[in-house]
mmCIF file of C-alpha atoms in Angstrom:
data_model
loop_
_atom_site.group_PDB
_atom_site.id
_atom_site.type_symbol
_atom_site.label_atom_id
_atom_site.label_comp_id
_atom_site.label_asym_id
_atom_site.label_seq_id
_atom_site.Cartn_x
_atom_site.Cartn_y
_atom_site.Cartn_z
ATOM 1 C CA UNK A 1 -1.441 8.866 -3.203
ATOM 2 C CA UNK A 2 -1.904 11.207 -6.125
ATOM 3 C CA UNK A 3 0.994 11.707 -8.313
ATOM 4 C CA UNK A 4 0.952 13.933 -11.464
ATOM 5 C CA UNK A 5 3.343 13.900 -14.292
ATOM 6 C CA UNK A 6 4.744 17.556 -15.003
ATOM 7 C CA UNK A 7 7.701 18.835 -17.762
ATOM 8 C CA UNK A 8 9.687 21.987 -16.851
ATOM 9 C CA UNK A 9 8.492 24.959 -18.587
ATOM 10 C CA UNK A 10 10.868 26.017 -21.383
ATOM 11 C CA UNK A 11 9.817 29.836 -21.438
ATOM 12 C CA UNK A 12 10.827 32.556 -19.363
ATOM 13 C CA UNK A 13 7.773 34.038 -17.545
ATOM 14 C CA UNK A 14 7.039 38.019 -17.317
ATOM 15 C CA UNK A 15 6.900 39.585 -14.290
ATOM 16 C CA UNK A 16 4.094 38.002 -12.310
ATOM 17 C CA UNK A 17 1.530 40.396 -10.539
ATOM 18 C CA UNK A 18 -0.935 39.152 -8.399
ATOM 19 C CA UNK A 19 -3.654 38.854 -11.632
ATOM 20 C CA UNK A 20 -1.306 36.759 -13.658
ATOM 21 C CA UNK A 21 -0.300 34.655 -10.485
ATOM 22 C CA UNK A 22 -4.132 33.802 -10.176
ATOM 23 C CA UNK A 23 -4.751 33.014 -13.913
ATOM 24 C CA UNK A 24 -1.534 30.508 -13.779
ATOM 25 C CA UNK A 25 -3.033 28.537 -11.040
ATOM 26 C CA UNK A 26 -6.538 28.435 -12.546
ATOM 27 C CA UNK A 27 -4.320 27.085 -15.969
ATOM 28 C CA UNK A 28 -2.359 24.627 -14.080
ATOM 29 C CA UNK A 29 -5.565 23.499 -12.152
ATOM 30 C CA UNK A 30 -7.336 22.927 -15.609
ATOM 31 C CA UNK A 31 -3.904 20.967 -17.152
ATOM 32 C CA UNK A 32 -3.961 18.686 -14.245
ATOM 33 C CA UNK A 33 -7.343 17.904 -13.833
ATOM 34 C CA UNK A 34 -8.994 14.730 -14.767
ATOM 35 C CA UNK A 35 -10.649 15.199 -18.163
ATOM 36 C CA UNK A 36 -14.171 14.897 -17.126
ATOM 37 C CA UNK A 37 -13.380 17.602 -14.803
ATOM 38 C CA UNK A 38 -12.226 20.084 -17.557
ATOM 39 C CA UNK A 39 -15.290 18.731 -19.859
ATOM 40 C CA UNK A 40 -18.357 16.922 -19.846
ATOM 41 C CA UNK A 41 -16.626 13.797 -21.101
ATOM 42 C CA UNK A 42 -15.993 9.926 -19.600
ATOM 43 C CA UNK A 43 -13.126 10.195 -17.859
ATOM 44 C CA UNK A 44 -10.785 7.417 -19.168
ATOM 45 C CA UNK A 45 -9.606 5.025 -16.758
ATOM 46 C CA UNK A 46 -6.971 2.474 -17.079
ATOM 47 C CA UNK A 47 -6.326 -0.092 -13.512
ATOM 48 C CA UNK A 48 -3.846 -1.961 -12.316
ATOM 49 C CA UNK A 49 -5.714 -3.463 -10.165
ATOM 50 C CA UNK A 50 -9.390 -6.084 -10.374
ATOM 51 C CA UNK A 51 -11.058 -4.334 -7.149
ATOM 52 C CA UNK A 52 -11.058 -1.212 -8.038
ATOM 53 C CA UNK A 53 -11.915 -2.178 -11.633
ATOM 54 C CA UNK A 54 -14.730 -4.041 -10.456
ATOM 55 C CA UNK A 55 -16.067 -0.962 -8.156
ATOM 56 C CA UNK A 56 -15.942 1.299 -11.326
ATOM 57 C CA UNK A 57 -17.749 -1.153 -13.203
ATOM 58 C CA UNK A 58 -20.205 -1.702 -10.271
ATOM 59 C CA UNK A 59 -20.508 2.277 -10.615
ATOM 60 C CA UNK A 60 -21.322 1.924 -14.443
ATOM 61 C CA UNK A 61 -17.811 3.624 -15.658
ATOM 62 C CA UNK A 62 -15.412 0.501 -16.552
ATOM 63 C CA UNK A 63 -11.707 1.102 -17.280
ATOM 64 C CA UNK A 64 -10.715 1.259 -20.773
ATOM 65 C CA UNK A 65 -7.506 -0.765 -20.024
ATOM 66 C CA UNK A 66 -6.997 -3.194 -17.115
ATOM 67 C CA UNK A 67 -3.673 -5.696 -16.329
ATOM 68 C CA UNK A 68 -3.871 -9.107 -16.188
ATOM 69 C CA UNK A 69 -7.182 -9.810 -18.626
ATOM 70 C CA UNK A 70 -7.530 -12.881 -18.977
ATOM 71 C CA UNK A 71 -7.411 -13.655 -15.357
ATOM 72 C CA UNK A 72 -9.962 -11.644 -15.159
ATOM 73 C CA UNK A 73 -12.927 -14.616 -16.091
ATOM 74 C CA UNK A 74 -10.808 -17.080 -13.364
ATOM 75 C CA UNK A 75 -10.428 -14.579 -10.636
ATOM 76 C CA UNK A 76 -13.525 -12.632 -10.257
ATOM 77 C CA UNK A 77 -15.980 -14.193 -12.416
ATOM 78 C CA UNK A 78 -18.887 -11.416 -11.816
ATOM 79 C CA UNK A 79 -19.107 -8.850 -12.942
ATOM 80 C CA UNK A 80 -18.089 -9.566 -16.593
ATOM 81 C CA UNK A 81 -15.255 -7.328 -17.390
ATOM 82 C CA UNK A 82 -16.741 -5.562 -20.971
ATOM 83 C CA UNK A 83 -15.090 -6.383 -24.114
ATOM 84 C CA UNK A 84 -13.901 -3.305 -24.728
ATOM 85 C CA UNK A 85 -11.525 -3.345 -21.716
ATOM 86 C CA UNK A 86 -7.811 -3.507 -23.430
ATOM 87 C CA UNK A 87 -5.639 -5.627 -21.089
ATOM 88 C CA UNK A 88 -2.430 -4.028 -20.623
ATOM 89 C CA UNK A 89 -0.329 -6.863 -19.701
ATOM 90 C CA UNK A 90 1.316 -7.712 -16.404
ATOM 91 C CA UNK A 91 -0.222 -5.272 -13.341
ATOM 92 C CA UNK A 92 3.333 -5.559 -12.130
ATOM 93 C CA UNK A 93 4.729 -4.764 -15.809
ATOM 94 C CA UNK A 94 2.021 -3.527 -17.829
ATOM 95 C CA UNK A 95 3.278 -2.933 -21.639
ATOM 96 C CA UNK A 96 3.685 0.937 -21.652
ATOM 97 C CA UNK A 97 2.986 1.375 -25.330
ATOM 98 C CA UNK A 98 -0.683 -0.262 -24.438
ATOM 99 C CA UNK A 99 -1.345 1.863 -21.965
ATOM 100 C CA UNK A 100 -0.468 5.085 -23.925
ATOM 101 C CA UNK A 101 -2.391 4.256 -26.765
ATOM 102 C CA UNK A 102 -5.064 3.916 -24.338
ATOM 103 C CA UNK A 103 -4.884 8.008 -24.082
ATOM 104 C CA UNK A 104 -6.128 7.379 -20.186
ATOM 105 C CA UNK A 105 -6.784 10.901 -18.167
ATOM 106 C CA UNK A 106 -6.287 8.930 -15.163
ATOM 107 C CA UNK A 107 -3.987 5.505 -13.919
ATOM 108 C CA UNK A 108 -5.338 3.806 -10.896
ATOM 109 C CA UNK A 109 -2.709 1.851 -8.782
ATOM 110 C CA UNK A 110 -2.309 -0.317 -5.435
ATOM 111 C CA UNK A 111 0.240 -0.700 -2.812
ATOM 112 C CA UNK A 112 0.987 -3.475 -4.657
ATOM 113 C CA UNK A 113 0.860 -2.066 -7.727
ATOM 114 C CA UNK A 114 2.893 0.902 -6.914
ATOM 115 C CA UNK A 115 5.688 -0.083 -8.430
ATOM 116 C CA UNK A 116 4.866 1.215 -11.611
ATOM 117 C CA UNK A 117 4.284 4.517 -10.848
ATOM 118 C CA UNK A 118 7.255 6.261 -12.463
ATOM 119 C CA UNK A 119 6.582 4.759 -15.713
ATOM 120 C CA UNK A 120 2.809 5.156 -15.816
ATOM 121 C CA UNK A 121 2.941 8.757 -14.399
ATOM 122 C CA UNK A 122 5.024 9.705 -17.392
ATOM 123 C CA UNK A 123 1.711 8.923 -19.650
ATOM 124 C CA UNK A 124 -0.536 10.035 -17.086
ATOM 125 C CA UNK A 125 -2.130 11.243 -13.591
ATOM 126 C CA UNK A 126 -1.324 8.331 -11.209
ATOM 127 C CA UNK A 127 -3.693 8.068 -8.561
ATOM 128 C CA UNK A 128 -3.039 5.300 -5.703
ATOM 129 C CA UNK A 129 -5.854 4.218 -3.821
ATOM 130 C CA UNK A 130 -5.182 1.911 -1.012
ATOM 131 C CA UNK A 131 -7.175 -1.882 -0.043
ATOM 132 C CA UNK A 132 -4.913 -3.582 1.947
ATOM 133 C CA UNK A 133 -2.289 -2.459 4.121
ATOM 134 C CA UNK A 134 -0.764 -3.142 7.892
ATOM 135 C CA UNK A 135 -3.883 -0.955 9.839
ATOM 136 C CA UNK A 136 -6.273 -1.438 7.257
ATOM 137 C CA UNK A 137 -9.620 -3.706 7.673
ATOM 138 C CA UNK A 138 -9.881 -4.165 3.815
ATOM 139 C CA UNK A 139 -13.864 -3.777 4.227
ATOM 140 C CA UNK A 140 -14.040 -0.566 5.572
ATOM 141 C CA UNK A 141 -11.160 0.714 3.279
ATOM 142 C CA UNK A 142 -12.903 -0.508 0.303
ATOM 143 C CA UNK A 143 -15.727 1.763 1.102
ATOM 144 C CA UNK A 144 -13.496 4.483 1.073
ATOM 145 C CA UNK A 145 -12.132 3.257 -2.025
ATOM 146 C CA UNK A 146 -15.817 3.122 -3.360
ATOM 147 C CA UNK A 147 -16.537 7.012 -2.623
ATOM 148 C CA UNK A 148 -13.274 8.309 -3.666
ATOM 149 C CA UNK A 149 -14.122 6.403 -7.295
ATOM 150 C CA UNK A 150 -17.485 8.066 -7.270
ATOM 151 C CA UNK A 151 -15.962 11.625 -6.779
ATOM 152 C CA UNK A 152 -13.222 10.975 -9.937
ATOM 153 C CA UNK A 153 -15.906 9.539 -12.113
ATOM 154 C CA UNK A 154 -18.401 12.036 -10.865
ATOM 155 C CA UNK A 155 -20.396 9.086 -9.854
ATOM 156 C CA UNK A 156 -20.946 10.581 -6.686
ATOM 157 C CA UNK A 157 -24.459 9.411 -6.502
ATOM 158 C CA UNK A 158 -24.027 5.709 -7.752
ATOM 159 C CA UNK A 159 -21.169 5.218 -5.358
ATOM 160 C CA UNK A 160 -23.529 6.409 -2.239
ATOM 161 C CA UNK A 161 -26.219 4.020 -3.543
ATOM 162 C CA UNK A 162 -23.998 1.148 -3.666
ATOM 163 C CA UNK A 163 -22.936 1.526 -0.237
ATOM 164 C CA UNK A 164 -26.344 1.953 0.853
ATOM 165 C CA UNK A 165 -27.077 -1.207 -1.345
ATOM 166 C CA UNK A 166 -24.138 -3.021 0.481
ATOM 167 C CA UNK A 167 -25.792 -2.054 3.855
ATOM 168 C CA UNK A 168 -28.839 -2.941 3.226
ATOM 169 C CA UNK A 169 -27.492 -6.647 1.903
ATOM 170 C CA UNK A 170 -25.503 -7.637 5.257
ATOM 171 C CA UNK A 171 -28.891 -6.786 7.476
ATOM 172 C CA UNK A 172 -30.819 -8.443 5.362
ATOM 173 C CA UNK A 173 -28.534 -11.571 4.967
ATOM 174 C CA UNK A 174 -27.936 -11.484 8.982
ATOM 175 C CA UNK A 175 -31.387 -11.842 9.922
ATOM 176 C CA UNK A 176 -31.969 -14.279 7.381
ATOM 177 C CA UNK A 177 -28.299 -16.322 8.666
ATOM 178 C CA UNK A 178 -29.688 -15.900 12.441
ATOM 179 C CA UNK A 179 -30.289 -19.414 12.908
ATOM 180 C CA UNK A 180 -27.040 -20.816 11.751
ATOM 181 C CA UNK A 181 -24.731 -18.053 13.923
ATOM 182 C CA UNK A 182 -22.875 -20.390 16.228
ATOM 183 C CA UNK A 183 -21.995 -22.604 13.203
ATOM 184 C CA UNK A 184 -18.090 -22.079 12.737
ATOM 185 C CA UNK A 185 -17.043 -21.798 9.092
ATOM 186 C CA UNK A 186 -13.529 -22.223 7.754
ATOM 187 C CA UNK A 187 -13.246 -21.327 4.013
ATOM 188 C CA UNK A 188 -10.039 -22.410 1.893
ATOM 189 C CA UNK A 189 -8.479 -22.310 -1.476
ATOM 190 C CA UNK A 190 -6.633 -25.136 -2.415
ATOM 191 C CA UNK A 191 -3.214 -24.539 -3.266
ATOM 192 C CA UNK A 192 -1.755 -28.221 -4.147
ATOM 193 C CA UNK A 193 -2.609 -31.368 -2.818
ATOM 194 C CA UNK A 194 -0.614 -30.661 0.857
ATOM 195 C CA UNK A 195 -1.122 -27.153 0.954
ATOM 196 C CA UNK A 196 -4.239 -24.799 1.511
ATOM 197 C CA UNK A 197 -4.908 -20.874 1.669
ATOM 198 C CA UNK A 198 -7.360 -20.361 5.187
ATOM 199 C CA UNK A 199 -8.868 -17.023 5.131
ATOM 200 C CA UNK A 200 -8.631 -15.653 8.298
ATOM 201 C CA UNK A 201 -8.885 -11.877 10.280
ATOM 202 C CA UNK A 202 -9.223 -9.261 9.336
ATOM 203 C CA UNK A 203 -9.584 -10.037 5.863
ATOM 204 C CA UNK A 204 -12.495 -9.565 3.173
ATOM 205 C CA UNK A 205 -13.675 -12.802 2.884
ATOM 206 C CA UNK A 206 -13.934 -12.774 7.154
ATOM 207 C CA UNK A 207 -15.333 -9.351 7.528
ATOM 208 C CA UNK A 208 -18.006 -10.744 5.268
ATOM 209 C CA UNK A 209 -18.859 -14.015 7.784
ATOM 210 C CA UNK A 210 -18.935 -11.540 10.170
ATOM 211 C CA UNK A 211 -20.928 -8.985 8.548
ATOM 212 C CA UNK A 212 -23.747 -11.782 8.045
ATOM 213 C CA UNK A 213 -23.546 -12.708 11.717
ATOM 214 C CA UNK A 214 -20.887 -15.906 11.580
ATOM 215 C CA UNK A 215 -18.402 -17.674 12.704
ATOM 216 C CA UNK A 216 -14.868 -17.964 11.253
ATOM 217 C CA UNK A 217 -13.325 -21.054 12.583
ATOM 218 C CA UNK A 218 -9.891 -19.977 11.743
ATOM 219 C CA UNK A 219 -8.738 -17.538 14.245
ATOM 220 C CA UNK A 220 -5.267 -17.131 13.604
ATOM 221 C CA UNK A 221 -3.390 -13.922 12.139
ATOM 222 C CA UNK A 222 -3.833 -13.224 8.723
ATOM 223 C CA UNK A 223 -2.050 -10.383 8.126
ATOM 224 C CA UNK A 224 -3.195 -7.389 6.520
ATOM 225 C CA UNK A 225 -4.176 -9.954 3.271
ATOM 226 C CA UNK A 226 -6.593 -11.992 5.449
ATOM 227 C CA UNK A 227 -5.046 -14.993 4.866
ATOM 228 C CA UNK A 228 -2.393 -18.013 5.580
ATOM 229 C CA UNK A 229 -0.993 -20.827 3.626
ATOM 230 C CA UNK A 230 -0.744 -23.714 5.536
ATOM 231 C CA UNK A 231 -0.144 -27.731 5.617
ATOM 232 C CA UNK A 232 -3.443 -29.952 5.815
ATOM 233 C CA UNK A 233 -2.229 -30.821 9.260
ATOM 234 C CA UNK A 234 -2.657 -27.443 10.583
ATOM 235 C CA UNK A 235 -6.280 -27.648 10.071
ATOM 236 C CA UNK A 236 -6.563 -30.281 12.874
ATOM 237 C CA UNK A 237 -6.357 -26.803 15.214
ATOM 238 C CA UNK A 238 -9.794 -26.735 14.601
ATOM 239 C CA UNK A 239 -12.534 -28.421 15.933
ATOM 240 C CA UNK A 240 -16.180 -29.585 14.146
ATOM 241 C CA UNK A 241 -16.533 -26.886 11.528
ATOM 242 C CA UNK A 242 -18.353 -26.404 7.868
ATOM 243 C CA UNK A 243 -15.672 -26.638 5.545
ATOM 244 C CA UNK A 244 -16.242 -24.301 2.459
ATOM 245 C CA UNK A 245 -13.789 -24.452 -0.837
ATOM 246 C CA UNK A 246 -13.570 -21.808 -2.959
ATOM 247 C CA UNK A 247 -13.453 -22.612 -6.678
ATOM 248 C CA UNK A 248 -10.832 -22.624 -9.002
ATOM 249 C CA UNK A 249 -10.088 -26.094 -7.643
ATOM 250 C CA UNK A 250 -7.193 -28.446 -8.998
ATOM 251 C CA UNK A 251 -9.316 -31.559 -9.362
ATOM 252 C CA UNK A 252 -6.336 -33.481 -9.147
ATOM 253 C CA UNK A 253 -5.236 -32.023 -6.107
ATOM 254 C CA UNK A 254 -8.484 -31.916 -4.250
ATOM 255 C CA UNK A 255 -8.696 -35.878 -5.056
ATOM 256 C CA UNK A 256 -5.330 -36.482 -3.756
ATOM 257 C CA UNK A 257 -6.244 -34.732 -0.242
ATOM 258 C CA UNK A 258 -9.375 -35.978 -0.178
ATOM 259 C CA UNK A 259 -7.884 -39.552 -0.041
ATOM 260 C CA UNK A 260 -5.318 -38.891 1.946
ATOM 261 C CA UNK A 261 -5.712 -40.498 5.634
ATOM 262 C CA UNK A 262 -4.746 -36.958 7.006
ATOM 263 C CA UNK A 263 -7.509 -35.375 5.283
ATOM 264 C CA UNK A 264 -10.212 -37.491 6.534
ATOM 265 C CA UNK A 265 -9.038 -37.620 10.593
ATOM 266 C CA UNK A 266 -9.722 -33.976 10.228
ATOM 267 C CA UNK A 267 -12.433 -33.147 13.077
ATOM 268 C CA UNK A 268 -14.202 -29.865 10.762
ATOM 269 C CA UNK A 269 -14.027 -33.174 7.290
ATOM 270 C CA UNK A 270 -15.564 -35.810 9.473
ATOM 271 C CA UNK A 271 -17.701 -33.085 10.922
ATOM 272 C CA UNK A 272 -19.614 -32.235 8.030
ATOM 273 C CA UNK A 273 -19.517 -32.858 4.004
ATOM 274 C CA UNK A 274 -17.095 -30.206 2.022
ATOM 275 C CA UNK A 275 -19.093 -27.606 0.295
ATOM 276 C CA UNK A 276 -17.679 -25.898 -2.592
ATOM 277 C CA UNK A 277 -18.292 -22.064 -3.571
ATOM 278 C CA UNK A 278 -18.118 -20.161 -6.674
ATOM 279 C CA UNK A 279 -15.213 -18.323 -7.283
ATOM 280 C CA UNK A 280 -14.747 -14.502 -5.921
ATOM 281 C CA UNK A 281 -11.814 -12.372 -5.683
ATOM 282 C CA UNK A 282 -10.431 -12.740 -1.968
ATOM 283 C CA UNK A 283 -8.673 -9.384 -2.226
ATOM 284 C CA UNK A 284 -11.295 -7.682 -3.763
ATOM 285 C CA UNK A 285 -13.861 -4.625 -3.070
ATOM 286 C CA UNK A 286 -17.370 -4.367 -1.328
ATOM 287 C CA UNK A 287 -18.354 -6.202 -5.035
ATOM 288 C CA UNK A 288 -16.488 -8.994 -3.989
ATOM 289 C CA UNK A 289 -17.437 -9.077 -0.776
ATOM 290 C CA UNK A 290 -21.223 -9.156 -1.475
ATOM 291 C CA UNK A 291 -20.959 -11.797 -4.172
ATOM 292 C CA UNK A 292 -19.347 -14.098 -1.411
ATOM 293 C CA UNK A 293 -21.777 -12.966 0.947
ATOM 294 C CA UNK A 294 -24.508 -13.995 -1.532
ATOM 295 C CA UNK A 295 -22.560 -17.353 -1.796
ATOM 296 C CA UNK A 296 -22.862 -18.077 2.236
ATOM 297 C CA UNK A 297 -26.550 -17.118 1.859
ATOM 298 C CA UNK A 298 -27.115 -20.349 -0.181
ATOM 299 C CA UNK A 299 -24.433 -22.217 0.953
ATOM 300 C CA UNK A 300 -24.771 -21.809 4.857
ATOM 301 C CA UNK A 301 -28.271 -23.302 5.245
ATOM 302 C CA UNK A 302 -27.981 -26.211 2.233
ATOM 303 C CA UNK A 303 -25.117 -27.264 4.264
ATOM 304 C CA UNK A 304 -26.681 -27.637 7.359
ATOM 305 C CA UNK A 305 -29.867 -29.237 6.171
#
């Protein structure tokens, strides 16, 4: 969605003929248009959001202002979000003076972000660019995502080459994961010590296992986020499985589970040991979703040596 911020026009217009109809349009073509479109300058981008911030820094053009900063380093981990990236507070409040003295020619929003659109399209061109919603498989919109970056930026090329680069990854990593297909994998986030996040269809994190040629244990609906929060207990619905656990982990909570008598009846816990994984942003981009695909490259056959 592509909103633009406009103010009435305080002076009465001559008589329009079909020549000064023509040059208004060009003008308000110009006015509107992205900066680096009008001149051959960056185009300043602030986002609300990490995955599309981490696609424009994948395509060499990071946003001068991003929310939530110093999540940022707990969240997504890699890429390192440059220094010079202002954060601008709160995605779902961001501090409005911040982002004007930012000067952006362009505001990138979410879905979930969208709520402050009226605000930030008063300082400038919002454009919304949808990852998840009901319809979506997050994967394949996040390569749309990736091209329709490359065209604002005029990274055009870069964005091509990391798709091809993504391509090129998940054959690669699937011939190299043939041997361990039929292994089911269940991947969590620990969310207290009775509680865990289960990453499930049609999610990022699962069209990655299956993108590499496995098995996702958990089979139950996810929703458009690719995910459910669930009670220990529920994880006796699955059978002998690898058990993967994403990082940031609440040490004190992962002890208390791992003791508890629940825990260790589980078939997938007294299947195999727990393996943990770095951190990577579950509701990220095609970034994202190679960094945990580079994870399961390691992971997968350590675990089942």
């Amino acid at each position: 969605m592509h909103r633009l911020s406009s103010s009435p026009d305080p002076f009465r217009l001559p008589p329009l003929t079909r020549r000064s109809v023509l040059g208004l349009a060009a003008a308000a073509t110009a006015a509107f248009a992205p900066r680096g479109a009008r001149a051959d300058l960056p185009l300043r981008i602030v986002s609300t959001d990490y995955a599309l911030a981490e696609t424009l820094i994948a395509l060499d053009h990071p946003p001068v202002g991003l929310g939530d900063v110093p999540g940022w380093a707990e969240w997504v981990v890699a890429p390192p979000l440059p220094p010079a990236t202002v954060d601008i507070g709160a995605s779902l409040d961001p501090n409005l003076e911040v982002v004007a003295s930012l000067k952006p020619d362009l505001i990138l929003t979410t879905d979930y972000t969208s709520g402050v659109e009226p605000q930030l399209s008063r300082i400038a061109p919002v454009e919304r660019i949808t990852l998840y919603a009901p319809g979506l498989v997050p994967i394949d919109a996040a390569r749309g995502a990736t091209l329709r970056l490359g065209a604002l930026t005029g990274r055009e090329a870069q964005a091509r080459a990391l798709l091809a680069r993504t391509d090129a990854f998940w054959q690669a990593g699937r011939a190299a994961l043939a041997p361990y297909a039929q292994t089911p994998l269940l991947v969590l986030s620990l969310m207290d010590n009775r509680h865990v996040r289960v990453y499930a269809p049609v999610g990022l994190l699962d069209s990655a296992m299956r993108k590499l040629g496995l098995v996702n244990a958990w089979t139950g609906d996810g929703g458009f986020w690719g995910f459910e929060t669930v009670g220990i207990e529920r994880l006796s619905e699955v059978g002998p499985a690898q058990i993967f656990l994403l990082e940031n982990v609440q040490e004190d909570a992962w002890e208390a589970i791992r003791q508890s008598t629940l825990w260790q009846a589980l078939p997938a816990v007294r299947h195999r040991p727990v393996r943990r994984l770095p951190s990577v942003l579950m509701f990220g981009s095609l970034v994202a979703a190679q960094r945990f695909g580079e994870a399961l490259l390691t992971a997968v056959p350590e675990a089942a040596s």
